[in-house]
Coordinates of C-alpha atoms in Angstrom, one line a residue:
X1 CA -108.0 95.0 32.3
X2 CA -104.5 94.9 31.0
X3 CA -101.4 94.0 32.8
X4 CA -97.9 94.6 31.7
X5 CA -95.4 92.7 34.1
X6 CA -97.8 92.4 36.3
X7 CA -98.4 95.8 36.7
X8 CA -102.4 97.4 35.4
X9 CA -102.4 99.3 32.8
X10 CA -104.8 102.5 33.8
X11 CA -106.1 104.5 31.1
X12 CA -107.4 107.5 30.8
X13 CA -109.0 109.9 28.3
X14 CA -108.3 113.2 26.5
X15 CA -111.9 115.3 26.7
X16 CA -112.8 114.2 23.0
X17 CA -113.2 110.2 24.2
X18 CA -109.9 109.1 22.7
X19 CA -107.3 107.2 24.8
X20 CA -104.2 108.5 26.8
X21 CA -102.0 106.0 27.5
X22 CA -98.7 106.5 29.7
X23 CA -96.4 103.1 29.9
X24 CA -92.3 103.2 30.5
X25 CA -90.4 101.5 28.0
X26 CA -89.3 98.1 28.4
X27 CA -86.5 96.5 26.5
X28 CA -86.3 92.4 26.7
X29 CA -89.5 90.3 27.1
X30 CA -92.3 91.5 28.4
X31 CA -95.6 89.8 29.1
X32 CA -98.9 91.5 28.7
X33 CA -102.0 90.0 30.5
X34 CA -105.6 90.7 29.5
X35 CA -108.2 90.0 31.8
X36 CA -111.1 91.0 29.0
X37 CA -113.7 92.9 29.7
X38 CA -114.8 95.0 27.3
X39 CA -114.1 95.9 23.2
X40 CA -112.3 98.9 23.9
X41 CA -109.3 97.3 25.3
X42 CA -108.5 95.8 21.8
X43 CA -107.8 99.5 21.3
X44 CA -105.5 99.5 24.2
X45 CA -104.1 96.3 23.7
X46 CA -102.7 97.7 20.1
X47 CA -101.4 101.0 21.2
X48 CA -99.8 98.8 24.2
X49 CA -98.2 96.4 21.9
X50 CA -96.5 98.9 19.2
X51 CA -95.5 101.3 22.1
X52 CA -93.3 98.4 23.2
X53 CA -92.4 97.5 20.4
X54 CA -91.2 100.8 19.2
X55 CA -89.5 100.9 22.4
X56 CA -86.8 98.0 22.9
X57 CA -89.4 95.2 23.9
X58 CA -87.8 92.2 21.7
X59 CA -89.8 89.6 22.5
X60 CA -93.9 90.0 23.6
X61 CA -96.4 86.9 25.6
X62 CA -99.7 87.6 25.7
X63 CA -101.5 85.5 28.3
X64 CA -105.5 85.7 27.5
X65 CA -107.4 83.2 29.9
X66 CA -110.5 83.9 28.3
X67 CA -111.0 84.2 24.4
X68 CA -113.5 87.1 23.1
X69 CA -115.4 86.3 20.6
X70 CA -115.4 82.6 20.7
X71 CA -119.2 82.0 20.8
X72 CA -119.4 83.1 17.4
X73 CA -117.0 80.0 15.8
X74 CA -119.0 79.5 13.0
X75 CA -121.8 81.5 11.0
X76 CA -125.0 80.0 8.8
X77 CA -125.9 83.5 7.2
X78 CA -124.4 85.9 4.9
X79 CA -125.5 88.6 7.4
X80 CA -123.7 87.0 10.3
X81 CA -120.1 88.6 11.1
X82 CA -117.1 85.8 12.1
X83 CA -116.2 87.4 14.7
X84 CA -113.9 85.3 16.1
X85 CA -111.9 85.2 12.7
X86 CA -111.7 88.1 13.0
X87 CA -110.3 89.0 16.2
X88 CA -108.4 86.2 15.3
X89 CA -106.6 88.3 12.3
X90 CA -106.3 90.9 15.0
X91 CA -104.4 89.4 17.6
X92 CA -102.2 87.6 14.9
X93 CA -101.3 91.0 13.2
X94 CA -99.6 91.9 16.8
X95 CA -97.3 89.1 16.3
X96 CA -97.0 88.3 19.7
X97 CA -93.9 85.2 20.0
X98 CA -96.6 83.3 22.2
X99 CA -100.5 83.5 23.2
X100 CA -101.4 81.8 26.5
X101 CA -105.3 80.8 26.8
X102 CA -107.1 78.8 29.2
X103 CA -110.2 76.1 28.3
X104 CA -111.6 77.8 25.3
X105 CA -115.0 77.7 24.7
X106 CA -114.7 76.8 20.9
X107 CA -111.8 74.6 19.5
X108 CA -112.4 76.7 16.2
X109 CA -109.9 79.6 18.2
X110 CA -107.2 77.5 18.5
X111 CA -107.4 76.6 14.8
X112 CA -107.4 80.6 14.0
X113 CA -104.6 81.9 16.6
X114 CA -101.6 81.6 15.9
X115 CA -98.7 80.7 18.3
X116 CA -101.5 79.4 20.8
X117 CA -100.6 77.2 23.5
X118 CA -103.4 76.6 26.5
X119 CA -102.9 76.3 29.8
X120 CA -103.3 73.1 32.0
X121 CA -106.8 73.1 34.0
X122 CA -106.6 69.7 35.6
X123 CA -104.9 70.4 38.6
X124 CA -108.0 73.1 39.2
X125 CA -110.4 70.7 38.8
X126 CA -109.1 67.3 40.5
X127 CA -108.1 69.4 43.3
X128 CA -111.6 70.5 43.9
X129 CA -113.0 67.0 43.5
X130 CA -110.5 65.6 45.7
X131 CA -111.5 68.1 48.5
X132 CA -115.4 68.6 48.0
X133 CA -116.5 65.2 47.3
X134 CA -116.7 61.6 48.6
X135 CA -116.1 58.2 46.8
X136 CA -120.4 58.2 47.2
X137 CA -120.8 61.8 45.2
X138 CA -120.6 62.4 41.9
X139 CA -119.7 65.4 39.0
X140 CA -122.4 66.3 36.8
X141 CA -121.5 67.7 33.4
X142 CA -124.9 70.0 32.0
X143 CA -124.5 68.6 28.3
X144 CA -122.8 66.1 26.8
X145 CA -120.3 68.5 25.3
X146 CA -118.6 69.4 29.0
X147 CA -118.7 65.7 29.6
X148 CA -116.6 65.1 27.0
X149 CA -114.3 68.2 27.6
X150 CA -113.6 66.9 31.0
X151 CA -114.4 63.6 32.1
X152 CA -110.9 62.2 31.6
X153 CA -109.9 64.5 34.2
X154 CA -111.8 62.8 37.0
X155 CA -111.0 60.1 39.3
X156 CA -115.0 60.1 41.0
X157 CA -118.4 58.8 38.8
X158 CA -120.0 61.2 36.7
X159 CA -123.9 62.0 35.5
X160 CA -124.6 64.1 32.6
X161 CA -127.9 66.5 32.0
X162 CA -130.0 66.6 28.3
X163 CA -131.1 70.1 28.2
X164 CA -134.5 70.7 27.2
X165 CA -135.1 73.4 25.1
X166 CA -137.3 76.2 23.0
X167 CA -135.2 76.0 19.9
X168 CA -137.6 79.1 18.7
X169 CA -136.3 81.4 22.0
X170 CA -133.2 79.2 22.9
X171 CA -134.9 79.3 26.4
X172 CA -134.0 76.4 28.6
X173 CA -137.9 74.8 29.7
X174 CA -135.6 71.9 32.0
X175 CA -133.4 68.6 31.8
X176 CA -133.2 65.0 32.8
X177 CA -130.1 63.6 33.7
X178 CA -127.9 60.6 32.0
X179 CA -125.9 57.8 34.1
X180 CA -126.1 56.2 37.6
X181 CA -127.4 58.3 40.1
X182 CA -125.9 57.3 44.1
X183 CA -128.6 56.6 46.8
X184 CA -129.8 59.6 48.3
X185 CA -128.5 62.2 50.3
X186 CA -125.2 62.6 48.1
X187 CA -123.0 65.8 46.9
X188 CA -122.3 67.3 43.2
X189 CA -119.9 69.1 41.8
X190 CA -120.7 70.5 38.6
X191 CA -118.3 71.6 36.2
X192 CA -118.5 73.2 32.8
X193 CA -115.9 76.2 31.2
X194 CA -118.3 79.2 31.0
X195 CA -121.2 80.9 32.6
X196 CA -122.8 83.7 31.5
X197 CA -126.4 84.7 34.0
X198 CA -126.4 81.1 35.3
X199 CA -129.5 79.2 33.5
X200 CA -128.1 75.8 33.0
X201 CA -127.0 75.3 36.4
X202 CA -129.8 76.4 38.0
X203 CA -132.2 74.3 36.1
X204 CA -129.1 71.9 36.7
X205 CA -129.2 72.2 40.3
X206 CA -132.7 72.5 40.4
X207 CA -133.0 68.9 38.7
X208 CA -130.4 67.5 40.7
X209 CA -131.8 69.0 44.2
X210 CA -135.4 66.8 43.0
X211 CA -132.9 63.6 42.3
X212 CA -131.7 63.6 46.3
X213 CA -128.6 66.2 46.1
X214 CA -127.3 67.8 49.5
X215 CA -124.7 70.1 48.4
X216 CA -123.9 71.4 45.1
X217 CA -121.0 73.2 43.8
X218 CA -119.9 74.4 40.8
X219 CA -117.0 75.0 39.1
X220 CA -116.8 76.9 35.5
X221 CA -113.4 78.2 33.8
X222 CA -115.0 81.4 33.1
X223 CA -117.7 83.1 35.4
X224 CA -119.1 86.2 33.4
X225 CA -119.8 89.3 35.6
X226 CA -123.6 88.8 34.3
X227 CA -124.1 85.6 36.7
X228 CA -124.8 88.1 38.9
X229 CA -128.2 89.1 37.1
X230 CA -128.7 85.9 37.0
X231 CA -131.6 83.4 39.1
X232 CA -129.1 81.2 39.9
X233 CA -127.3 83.5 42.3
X234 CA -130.3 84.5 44.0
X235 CA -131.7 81.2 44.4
X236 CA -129.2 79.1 47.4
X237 CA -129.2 76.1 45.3
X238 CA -125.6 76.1 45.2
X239 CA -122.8 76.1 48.3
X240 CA -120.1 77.9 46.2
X241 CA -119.4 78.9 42.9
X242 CA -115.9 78.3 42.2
X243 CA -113.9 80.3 38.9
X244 CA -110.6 81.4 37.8
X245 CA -108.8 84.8 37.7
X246 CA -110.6 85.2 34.0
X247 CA -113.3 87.4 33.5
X248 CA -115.3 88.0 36.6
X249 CA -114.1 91.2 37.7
X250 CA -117.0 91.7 40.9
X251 CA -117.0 90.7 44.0
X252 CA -119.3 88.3 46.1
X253 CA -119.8 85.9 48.9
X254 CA -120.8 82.9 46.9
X255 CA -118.1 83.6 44.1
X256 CA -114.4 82.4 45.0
X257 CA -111.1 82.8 42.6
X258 CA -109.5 80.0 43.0

């Protein structure tokens, strides 16, 4: 989805597939926000952008919580495609005057973008922590990576998990868990910046119900729509799933936009 001002951008489509686009000219600064959610709004993001342009807009923000692409930061093989470079090239060819992300998943992006600046996520997470947990509960971070990433942010003891893995399938067979673990019953909060169908953090959860956790939460930047195929959702591990206005564009019970 793609907002301009504040106001959704709705296409629609000539009988041959291609785009229609209707959008009043704006002179001045204008900010465009893209909520991604599929490939085909690159399309629209283009025609947006030299529409505006063409138009009297001067100066152009776009504000991208999450960053397409940014899984692939790096490539092995000759047959693998950098895709983030580039969509990187893409969005730098727009020459926006700034580009407003929030906790990307790969450093690499904000290497490749130009004019990037990210947003501050702390306040989202110490709030939590200060309202969910108790001097006696702890955070758990599902890799070593999101412990990193976010530990300075806390104020309340952390564990961390070692994932277990096929390396042949990439499937996740389990993990143990690193650091002082509180007498039991106590509560978790775990954080991390993206899930996609949920795996880690129901093995997580699963681990950390076994180790004498009450209530779980957890918090992640981005919450794919694809959580919701996941086992995690279906399994009432968790008390609440908690994400920001990024890329989960469904609704449901457990799942709250904060």
């Amino acid at each position: 989805m793609i907002y301009i001002n504040d106001h959704k951008l709705v296409p629609s489509k000539f009988p041959d597939g291609t785009l229609r686009l209707n959008i009043i000219p704006i002179s001045g600064s204008v900010e465009l926000l893209w909520q991604f959610e599929d490939n085909e709004e690159l399309v629209v993001l283009y025609f947006a952008v030299k529409h505006l342009r063409d138009h009297g807009t001067t100066k152009l923000t776009l504000r991208m919580p999450y960053i397409p692409n940014a899984r692939m930061d790096r490539v092995k093989n000759d047959d693998e495609v950098f895709t983030l470079k580039y969509f990187a090239d893409f969005i730098n060819s727009l020459q926006f005057d700034s580009v407003i992300v929030r906790d990307p998943h790969s450093a690499v992006s904000l290497q490749l973008i130009e004019r990037i600046t990210c947003e501050d996520i702390r306040p989202f997470i110490t709030k939590l922590c200060d309202t969910l947990l108790t001097q006696q509960d702890v955070v758990f971070f599902p890799d070593a990576g999101s412990c990193k990433r976010y530990q300075g942010y806390l104020n309340h003891n952390f564990i961390y998990g070692v994932k277990e893995r096929d390396w042949k399938s990439g499937k996740i067979l389990g993990l143990h868990v690193e650091g002082t673990i509180p007498p039991a019953p106590f509560n978790v909060l775990i954080i991390d910046d993206i899930s996609s169908y949920g795996g880690t953090f129901y093995h997580s959860a699963k681990k950390l119900k076994e180790l004498g956790a009450d209530k779980i939460w957890l918090y992640v930047t981005h919450c794919e729509n694809s959580i919701l195929d996941g086992e995690l959702i279906k399994s009432g591990l968790v008390e609440k799933i908690y994400t920001t206005r990024s890329v989960f564009t469904k609704q449901h019970p457990l799942i709250e936009i904060i």
